[in-house]
Coordinates of C-alpha atoms in Angstrom, one line a residue:
X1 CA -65.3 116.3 10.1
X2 CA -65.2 112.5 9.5
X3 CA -65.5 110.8 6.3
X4 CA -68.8 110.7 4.4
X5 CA -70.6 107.4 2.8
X6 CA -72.5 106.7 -0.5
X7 CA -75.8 107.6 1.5
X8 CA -74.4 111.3 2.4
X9 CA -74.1 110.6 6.1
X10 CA -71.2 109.8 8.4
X11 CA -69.6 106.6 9.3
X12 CA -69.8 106.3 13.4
X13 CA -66.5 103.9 12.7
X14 CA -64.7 106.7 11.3
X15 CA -66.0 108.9 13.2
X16 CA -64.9 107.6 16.1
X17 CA -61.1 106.7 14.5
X18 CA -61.1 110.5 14.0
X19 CA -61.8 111.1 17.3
X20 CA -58.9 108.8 18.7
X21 CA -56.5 110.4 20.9
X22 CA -54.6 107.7 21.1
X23 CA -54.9 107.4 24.5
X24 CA -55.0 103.5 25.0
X25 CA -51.6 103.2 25.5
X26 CA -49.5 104.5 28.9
X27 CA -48.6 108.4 27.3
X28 CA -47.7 109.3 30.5
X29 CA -46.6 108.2 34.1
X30 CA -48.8 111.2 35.7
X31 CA -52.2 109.7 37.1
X32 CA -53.9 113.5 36.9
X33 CA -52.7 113.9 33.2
X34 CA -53.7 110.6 32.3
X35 CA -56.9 110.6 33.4
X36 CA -58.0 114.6 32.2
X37 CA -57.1 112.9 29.0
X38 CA -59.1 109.9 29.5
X39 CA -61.9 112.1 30.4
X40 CA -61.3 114.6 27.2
X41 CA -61.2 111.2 24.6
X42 CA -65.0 110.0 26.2
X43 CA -66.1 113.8 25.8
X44 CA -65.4 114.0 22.6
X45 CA -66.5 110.3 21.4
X46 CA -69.4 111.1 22.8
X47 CA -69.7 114.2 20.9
X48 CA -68.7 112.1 17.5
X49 CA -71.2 109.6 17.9
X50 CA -74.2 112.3 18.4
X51 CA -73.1 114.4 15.3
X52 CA -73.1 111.3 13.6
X53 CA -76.3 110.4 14.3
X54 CA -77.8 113.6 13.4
X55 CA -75.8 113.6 10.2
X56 CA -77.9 110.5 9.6
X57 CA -81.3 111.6 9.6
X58 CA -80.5 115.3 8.0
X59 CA -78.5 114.5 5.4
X60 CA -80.4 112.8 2.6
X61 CA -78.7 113.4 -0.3
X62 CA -77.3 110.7 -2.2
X63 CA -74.8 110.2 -4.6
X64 CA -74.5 107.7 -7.2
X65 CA -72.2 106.6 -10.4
X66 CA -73.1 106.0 -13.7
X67 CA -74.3 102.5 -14.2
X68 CA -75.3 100.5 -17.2
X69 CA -78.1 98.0 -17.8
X70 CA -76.5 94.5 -19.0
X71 CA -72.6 94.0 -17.9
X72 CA -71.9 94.3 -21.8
X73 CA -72.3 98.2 -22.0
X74 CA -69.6 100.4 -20.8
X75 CA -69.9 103.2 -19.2
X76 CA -67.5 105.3 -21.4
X77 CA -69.2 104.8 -24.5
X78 CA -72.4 107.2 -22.9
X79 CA -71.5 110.7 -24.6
X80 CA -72.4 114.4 -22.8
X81 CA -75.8 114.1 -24.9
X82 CA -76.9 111.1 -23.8
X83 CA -76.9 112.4 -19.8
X84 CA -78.1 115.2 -20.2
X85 CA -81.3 114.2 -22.3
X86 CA -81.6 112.3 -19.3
X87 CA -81.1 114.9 -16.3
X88 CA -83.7 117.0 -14.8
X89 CA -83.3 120.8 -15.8
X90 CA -80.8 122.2 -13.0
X91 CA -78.1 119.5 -14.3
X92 CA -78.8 120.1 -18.0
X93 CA -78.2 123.8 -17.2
X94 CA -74.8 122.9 -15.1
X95 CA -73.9 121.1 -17.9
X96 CA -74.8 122.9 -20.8
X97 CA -72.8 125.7 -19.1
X98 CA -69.6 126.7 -21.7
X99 CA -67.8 130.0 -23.0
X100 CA -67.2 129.9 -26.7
X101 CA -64.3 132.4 -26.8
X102 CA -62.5 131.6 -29.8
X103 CA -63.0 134.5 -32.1
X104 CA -61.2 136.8 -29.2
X105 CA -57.7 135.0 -30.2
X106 CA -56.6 135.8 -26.7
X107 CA -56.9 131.9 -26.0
X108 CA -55.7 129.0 -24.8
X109 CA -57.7 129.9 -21.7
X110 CA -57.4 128.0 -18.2
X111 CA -60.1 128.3 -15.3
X112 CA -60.8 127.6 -11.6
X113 CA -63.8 127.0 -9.5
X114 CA -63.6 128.3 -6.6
X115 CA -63.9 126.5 -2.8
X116 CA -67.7 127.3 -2.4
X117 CA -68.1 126.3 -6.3
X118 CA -69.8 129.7 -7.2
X119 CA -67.8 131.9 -8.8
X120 CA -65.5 130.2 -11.8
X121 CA -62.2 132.4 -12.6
X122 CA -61.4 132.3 -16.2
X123 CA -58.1 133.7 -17.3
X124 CA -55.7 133.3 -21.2
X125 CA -52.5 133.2 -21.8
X126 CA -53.0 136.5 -23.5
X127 CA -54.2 138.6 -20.4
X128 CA -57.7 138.1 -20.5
X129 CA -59.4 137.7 -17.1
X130 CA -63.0 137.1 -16.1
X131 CA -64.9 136.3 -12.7
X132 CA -68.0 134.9 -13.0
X133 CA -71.3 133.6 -11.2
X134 CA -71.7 130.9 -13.1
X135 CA -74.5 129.1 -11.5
X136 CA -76.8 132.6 -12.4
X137 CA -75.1 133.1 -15.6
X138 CA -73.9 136.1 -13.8
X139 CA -70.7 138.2 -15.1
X140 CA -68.3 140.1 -12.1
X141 CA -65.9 141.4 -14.1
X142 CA -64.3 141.0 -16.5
X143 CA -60.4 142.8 -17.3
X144 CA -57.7 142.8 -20.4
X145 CA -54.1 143.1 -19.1
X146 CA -52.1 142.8 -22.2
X147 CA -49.4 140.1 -20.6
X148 CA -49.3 136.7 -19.9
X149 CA -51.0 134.9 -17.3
X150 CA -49.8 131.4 -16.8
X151 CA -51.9 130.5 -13.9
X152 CA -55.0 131.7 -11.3
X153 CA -56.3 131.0 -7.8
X154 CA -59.1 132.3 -5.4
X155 CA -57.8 132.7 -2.3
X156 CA -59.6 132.8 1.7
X157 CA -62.7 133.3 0.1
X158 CA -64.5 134.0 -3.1
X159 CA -63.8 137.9 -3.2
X160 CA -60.2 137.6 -3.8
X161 CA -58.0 135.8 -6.6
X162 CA -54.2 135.7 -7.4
X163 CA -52.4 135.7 -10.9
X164 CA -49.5 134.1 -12.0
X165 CA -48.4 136.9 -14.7
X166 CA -45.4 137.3 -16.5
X167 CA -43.1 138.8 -14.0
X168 CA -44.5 139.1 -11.2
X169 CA -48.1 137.8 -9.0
X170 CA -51.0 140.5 -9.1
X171 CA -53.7 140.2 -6.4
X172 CA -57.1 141.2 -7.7
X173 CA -60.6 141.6 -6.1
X174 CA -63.7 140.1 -7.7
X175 CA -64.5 143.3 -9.4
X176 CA -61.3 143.7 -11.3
X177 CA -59.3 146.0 -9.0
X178 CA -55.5 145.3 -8.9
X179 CA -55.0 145.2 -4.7
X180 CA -51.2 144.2 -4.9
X181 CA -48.5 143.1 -6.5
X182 CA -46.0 140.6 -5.1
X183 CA -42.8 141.3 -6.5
X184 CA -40.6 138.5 -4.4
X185 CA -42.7 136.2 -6.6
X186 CA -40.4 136.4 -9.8
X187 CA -41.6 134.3 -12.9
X188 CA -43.8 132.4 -11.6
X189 CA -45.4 129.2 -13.3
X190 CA -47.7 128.4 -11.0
X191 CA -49.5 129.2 -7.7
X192 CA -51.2 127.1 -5.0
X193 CA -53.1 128.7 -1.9
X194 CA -53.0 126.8 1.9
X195 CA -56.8 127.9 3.2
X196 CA -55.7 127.2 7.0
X197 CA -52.4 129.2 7.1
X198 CA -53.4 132.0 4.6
X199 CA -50.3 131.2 2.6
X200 CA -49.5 132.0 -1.2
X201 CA -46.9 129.6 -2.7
X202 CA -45.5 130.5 -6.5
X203 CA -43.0 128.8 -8.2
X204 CA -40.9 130.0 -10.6
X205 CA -39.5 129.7 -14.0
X206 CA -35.9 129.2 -11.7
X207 CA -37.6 126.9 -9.7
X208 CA -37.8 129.6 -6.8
X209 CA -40.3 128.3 -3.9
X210 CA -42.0 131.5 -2.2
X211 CA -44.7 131.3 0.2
X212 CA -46.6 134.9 1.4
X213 CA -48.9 135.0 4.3
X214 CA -51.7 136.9 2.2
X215 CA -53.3 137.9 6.0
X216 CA -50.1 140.3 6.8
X217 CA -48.1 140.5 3.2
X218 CA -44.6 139.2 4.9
X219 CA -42.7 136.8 3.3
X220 CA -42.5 133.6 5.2
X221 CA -39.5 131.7 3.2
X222 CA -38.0 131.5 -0.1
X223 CA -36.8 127.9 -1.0
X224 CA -34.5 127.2 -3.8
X225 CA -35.8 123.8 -6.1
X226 CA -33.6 124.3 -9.1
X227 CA -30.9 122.0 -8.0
X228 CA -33.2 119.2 -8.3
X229 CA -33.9 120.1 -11.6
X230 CA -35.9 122.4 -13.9
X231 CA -39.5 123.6 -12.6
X232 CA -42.2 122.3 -14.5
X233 CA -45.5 121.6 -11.7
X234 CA -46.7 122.8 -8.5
X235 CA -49.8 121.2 -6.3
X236 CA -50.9 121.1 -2.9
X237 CA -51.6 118.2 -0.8
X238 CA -54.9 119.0 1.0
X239 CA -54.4 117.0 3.9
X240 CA -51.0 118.1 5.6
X241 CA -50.8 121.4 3.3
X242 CA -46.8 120.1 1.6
X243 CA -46.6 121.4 -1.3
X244 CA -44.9 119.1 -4.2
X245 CA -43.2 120.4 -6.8
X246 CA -42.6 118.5 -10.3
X247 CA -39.3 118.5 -12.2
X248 CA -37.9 118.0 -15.6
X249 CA -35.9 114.9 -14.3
X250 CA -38.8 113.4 -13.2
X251 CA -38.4 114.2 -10.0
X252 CA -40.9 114.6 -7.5
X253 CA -40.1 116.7 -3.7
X254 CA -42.4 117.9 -1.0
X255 CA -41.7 121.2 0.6
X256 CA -42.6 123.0 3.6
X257 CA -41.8 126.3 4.7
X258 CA -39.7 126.0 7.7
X259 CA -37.4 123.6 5.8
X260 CA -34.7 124.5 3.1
X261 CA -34.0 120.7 2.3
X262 CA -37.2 118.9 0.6
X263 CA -39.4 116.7 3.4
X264 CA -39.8 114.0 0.5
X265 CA -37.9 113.6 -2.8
X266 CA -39.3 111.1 -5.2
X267 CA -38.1 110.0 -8.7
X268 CA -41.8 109.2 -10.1
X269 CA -41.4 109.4 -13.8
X270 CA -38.6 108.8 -16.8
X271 CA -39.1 112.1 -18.1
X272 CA -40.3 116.0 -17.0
X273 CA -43.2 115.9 -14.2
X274 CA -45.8 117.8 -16.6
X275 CA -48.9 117.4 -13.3
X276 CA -49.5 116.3 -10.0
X277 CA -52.7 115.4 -8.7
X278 CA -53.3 114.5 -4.8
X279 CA -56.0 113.1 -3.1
X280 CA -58.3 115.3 -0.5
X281 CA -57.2 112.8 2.1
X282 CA -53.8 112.8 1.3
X283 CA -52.9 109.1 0.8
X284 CA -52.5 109.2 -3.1
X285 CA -50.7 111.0 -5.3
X286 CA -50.6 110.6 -9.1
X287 CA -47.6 112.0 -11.8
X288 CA -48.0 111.9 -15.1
X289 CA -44.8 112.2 -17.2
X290 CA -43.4 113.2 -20.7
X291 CA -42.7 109.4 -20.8
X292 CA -46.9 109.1 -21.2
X293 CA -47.1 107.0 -18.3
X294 CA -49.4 108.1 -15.0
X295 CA -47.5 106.7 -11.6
X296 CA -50.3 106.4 -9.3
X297 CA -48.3 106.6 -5.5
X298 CA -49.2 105.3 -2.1
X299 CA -48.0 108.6 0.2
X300 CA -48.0 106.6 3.6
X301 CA -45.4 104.1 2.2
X302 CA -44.0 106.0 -0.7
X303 CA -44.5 102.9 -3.3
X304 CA -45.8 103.0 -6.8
X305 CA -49.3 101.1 -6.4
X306 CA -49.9 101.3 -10.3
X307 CA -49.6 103.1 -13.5
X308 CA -51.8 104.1 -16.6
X309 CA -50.5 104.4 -20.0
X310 CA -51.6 106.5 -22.5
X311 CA -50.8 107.1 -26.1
X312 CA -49.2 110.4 -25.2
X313 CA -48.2 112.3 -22.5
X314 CA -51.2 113.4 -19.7
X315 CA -51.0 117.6 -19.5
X316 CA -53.4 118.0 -16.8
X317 CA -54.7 115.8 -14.0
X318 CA -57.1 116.3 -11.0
X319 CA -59.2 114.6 -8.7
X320 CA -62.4 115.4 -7.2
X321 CA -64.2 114.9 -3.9
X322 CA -64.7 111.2 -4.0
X323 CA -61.3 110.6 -5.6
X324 CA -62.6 110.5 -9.6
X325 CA -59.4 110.8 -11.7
X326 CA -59.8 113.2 -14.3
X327 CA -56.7 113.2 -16.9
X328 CA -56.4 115.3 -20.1
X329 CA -54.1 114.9 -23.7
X330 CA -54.8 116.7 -26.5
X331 CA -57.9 116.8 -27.1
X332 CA -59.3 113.8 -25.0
X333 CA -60.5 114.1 -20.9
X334 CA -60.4 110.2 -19.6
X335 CA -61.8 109.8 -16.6
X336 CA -60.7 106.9 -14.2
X337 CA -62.6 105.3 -11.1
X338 CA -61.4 102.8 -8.4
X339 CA -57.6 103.1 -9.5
X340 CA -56.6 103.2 -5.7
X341 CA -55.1 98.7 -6.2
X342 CA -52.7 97.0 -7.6
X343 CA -55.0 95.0 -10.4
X344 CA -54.5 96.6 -14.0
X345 CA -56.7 98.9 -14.3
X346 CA -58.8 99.2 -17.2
X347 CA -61.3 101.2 -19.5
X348 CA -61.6 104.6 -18.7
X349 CA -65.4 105.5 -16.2
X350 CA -66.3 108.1 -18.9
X351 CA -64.4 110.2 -21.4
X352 CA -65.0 112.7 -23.6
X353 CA -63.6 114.5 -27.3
X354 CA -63.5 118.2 -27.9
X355 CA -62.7 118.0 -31.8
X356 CA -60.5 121.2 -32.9
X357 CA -59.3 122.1 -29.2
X358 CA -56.3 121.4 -26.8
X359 CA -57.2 121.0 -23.1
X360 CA -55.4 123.7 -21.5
X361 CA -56.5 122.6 -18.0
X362 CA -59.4 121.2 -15.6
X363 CA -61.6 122.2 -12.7
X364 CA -63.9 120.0 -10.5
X365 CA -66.7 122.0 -8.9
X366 CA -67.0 120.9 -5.5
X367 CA -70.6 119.1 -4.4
X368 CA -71.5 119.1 -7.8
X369 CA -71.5 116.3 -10.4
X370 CA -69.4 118.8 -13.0
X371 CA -65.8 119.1 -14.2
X372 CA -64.6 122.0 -15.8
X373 CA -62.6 122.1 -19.5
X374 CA -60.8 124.7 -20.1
X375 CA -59.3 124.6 -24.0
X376 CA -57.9 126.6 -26.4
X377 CA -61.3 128.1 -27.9
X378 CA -62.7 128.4 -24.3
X379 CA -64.7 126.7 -21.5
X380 CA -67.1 124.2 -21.4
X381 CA -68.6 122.0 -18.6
X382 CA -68.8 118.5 -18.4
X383 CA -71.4 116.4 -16.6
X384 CA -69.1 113.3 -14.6
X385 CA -71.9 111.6 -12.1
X386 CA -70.6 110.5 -8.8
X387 CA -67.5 113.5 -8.9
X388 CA -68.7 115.2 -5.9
X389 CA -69.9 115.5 -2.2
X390 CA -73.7 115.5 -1.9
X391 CA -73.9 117.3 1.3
X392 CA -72.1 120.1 1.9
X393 CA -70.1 121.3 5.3
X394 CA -71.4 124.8 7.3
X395 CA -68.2 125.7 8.2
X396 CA -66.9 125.6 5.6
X397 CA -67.3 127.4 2.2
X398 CA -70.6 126.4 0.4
X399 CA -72.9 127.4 -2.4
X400 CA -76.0 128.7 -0.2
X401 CA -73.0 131.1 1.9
X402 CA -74.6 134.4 2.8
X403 CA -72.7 137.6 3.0
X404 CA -72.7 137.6 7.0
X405 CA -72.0 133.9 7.3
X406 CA -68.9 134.9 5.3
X407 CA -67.8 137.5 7.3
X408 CA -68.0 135.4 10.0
X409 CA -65.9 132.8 8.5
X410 CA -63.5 134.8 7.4
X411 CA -63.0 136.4 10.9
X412 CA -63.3 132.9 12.7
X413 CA -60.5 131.8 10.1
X414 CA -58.2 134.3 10.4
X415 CA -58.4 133.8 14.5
X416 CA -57.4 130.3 14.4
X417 CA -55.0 130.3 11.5
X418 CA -52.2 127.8 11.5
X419 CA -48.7 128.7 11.8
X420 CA -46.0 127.8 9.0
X421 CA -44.9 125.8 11.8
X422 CA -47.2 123.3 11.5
X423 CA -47.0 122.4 8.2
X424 CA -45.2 119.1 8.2
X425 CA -46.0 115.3 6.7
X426 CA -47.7 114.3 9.6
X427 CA -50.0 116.3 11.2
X428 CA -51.8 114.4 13.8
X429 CA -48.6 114.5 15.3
X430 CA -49.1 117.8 17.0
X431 CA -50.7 117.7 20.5
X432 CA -48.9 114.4 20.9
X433 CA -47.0 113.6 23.9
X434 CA -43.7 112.9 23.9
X435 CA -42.9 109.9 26.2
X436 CA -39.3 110.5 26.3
X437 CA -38.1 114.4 25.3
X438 CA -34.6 113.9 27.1
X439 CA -34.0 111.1 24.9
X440 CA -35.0 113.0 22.1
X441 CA -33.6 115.8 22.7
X442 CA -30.3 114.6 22.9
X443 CA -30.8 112.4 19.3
X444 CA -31.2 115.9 18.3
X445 CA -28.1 117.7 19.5
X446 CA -25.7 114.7 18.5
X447 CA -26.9 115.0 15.1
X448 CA -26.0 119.0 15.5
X449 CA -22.7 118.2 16.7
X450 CA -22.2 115.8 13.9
X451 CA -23.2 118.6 11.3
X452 CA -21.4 121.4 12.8
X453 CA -18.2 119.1 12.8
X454 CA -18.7 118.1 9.0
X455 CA -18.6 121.9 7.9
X456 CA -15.9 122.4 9.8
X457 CA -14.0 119.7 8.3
X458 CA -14.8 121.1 4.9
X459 CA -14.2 124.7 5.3
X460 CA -10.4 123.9 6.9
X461 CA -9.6 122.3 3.3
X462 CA -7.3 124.1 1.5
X463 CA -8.0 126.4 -1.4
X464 CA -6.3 125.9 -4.2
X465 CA -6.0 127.2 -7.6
X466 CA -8.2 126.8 -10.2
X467 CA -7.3 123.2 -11.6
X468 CA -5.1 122.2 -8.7
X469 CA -7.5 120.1 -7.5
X470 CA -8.8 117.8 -10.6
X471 CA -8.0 114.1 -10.0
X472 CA -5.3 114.2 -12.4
X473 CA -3.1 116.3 -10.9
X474 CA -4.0 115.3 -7.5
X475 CA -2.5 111.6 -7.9
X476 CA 0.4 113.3 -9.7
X477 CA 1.9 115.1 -6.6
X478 CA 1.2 111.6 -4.4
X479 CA 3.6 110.5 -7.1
X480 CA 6.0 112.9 -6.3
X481 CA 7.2 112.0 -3.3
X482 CA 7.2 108.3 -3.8
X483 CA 10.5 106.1 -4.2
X484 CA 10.3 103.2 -6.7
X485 CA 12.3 101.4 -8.8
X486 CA 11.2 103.4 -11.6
X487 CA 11.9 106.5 -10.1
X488 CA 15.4 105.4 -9.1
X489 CA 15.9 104.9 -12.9
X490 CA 14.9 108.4 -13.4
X491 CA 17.4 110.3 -11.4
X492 CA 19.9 107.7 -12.5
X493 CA 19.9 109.1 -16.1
X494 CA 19.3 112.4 -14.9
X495 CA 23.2 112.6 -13.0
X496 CA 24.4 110.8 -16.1
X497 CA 23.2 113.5 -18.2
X498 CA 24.4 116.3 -15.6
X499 CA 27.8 114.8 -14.9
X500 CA 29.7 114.9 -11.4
X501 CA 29.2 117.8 -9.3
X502 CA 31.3 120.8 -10.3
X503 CA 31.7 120.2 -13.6
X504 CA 31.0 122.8 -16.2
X505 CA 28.9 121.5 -18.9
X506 CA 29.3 123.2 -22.4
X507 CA 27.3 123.0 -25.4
X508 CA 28.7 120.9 -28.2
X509 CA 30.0 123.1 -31.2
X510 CA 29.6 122.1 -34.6
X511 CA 32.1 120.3 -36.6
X512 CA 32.9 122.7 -39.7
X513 CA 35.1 119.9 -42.4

């Protein structure tokens, strides 16, 4: 699907740039290849431009930012009240929407809308889990299992969610039901799920990187992060499905399955990665740091672009749909708009203060105007105009999703899901021709050589003892053997003190007067 504009339609430019098979330049020497393909790209423009024009006249929703009247208001200085005495009923009942559970003492609670944005997953530290239809003010379930449970996700589709706990990852339905538990996953501090390749990825307390395909329960690959440093984040880029993983170093790597070495290793911050927020697109990527700066990165060229600086350190950050930065410490929710330049950026689009509460974590809804603030004493909505996508997409999961448009999905899904394979940093790479694969192919085998011959170099190294081989003593031996003036000197006094050969040395006796 190509991009959508302010007016809710599609762009025929970028439509069309999607639709670019690159086929203006000579792929291929074969006329009856190149010109099937020639034939395929007009096909399909032609198809782009026609969706496109529908897409203008049917989809008439608009979406809009918060604006002031005279360039001396701000925009952040409009408080929750304010909007909503202002909003028609359906968006004062979105956001009016909150769960005041502080008298339970099971918080600080964290929650997660899920893909269609109608069921929200609320789940404590404590144990304390709930599903819920939150646009009816409708209650699924609700469970108590007596451990901790550091994180939560929905997976394929709104029926089914995972749970971090405290040993091990527990697969529930939406009526409570424990389904499975995933006992590779050990530890685990947080979970991410890739939509298009039904995969669960935990990582660990140990900084162990496991990803499950939920469709068949196998374990695709366990990774190993902890030499890079201590585990501290996990998020998914949307766009090529890499997961990055945050360290207490301040480092920064993206993983994929079918690799054991990170893709991409980036030192972002000056102190432990505490979130990691990416773009739906993919270009963008922000960390935020113990240091309380927020590195906002450019993922085609891997260079900082800017930074915001706050008076402590950011514990949670997300963005939504139209790329809304949403960033949480202590008690304060800051959110940033058009932070994608190299200008300074400035006062904050809207924020927010929940007196008496720590922001646990946050939640944008998708195609709705609403982020979700999860804090120590509960949940709470909060209204942030312009967050998300006015029209929604058929195919995939939406609010107005019946039962047997589900079921469909889900089938459709699980017939053209996408192999581990092709997770990689650039995916429109795939389908590509390659111009010259013997050239290739022999870049590849050189470097195998080359590898194969290092290890063998460093496995015929002798063993040695356990301190033979500190630096110390290994410049002490290369002394042994060398003759020098000094050394001369050495065995000089040495014979002195021996005497000639042959003669019999005895010990001096004592001299009794």
């Amino acid at each position: 699907m190509g991009k959508r504009d302010v007016s809710g339609g599609m762009k025929v430019g970028d439509v069309l740039r999607n639709a670019d098979l690159g086929l203006d330049k000579d792929v291929s020497d074969d006329r009856k290849l190149r010109g099937k393909l020639k034939a395929l790209k007009k096909e399909t423009i032609s198809a782009a431009e026609r969706t496109a024009h529908l897409s203008q006249l049917t989809l008439t929703e608009r979406t809009g930012f918060l604006e002031t009247e005279s360039p001396l208001e701000r925009t952040f200085k409009v408080t929750q009240e304010q909007i909503l005495e202002g909003s028609d009923t359906a968006t004062k009942n979105r956001g009016s929407f909150k769960l005041e559970l502080g008298n339970t003492g099971l918080g600080p609670y964290g929650a997660q809308y899920s893909r269609s944005g109608k069921l929200l997953l609320v789940y404590s530290r404590s144990g304390h889990v709930s599903v819920t239809n939150w646009t009816k003010l409708q209650q699924l379930s609700e469970i108590y299992l007596n451990q901790t449970v550091r994180d939560g996700t929905f997976l394929h589709n709104d029926s089914y969610f995972a749970l971090a706990q405290r040993k091990y990852v527990g697969i529930y339905d939406s009526s409570g039901i424990e389904l499975h538990v995933l006992r590779k996953h050990s530890n685990p501090i947080g979970l991410e799920f890739l939509p298009y390749h039904f995969l669960l990825a935990s990582l660990g307390e140990r900084g162990g990187l496991q990803y499950t395909d939920t469709s068949t329960g196998e374990v695709v690959a366990e990774l190993k992060t902890s030499y890079i440093g201590g585990a501290s984040s996990i998020s998914l880029n949307p766009f090529n499905a890499c997961i990055a993983t945050g360290h207490s170093n301040g480092t920064v790597a993206l993983w994929s399955p079918i690799s054991s070495e990170p893709l991409v290793r980036i030192l972002a911050n000056r102190g432990s990665i505490n979130s990691i927020a990416i773009t739906q697109d993919g270009t963008y990527m922000l960390t935020s740091g113990s240091d309380a700066c927020c590195n906002i990165y450019d993922l085609r060229t891997y260079k900082k672009l800017n930074c915001i600086r706050l008076p402590v350190a950011a514990n949670r950050s997300i963005f939504s749909q139209r790329n809304l930065l949403a960033l949480s410490f202590g008690p304060n929710v800051k959110i940033y708009k058009d932070i994608f330049s190299e200008s300074t950026i400035g006062a904050p689009y809207m924020e927010n203060l929940y007196a008496g509460r720590v922001v646990e974590s946050l939640s944008f809804c998708p195609y709705e105007d609403v982020l979700g603030v999860s804090h120590s004493k509960g949940f709470c909505n909060m209204i942030v105009p312009g967050a998300g996508v006015a029209n929604f997409d058929s195919s995939l999961p939406n609010p107005f999703e019946t039962s047997k448009q589900r079921r469909q999905r889900e089938v459709r899904s699980l017939m053209e899901k996408l192999q581990p394979e092709t997770i990689s940093l650039d995916p429109t790479s795939i389908g590509g021709i390659d111009k010259d694969p013997a050239e290739r192919l022999k870049d590849i085998q050189l470097k195998k050589r080359e590898a194969e011959r290092a290890q063998r170099a460093k496995s015929l190294q002798k063993k040695r003892t356990r301190g033979r081989n500190k630096i110390a003593k290994k410049l002490k031996r290369k002394q042994q053997n060398v003759v020098d003036e000094k050394s001369e000197r050495y065995a000089a006094k040495g014979m002195a003190r021996l005497g000639s050969p042959g003669t019999l040395l005895l010990p001096r006796l004592p001299v009794v007067s």
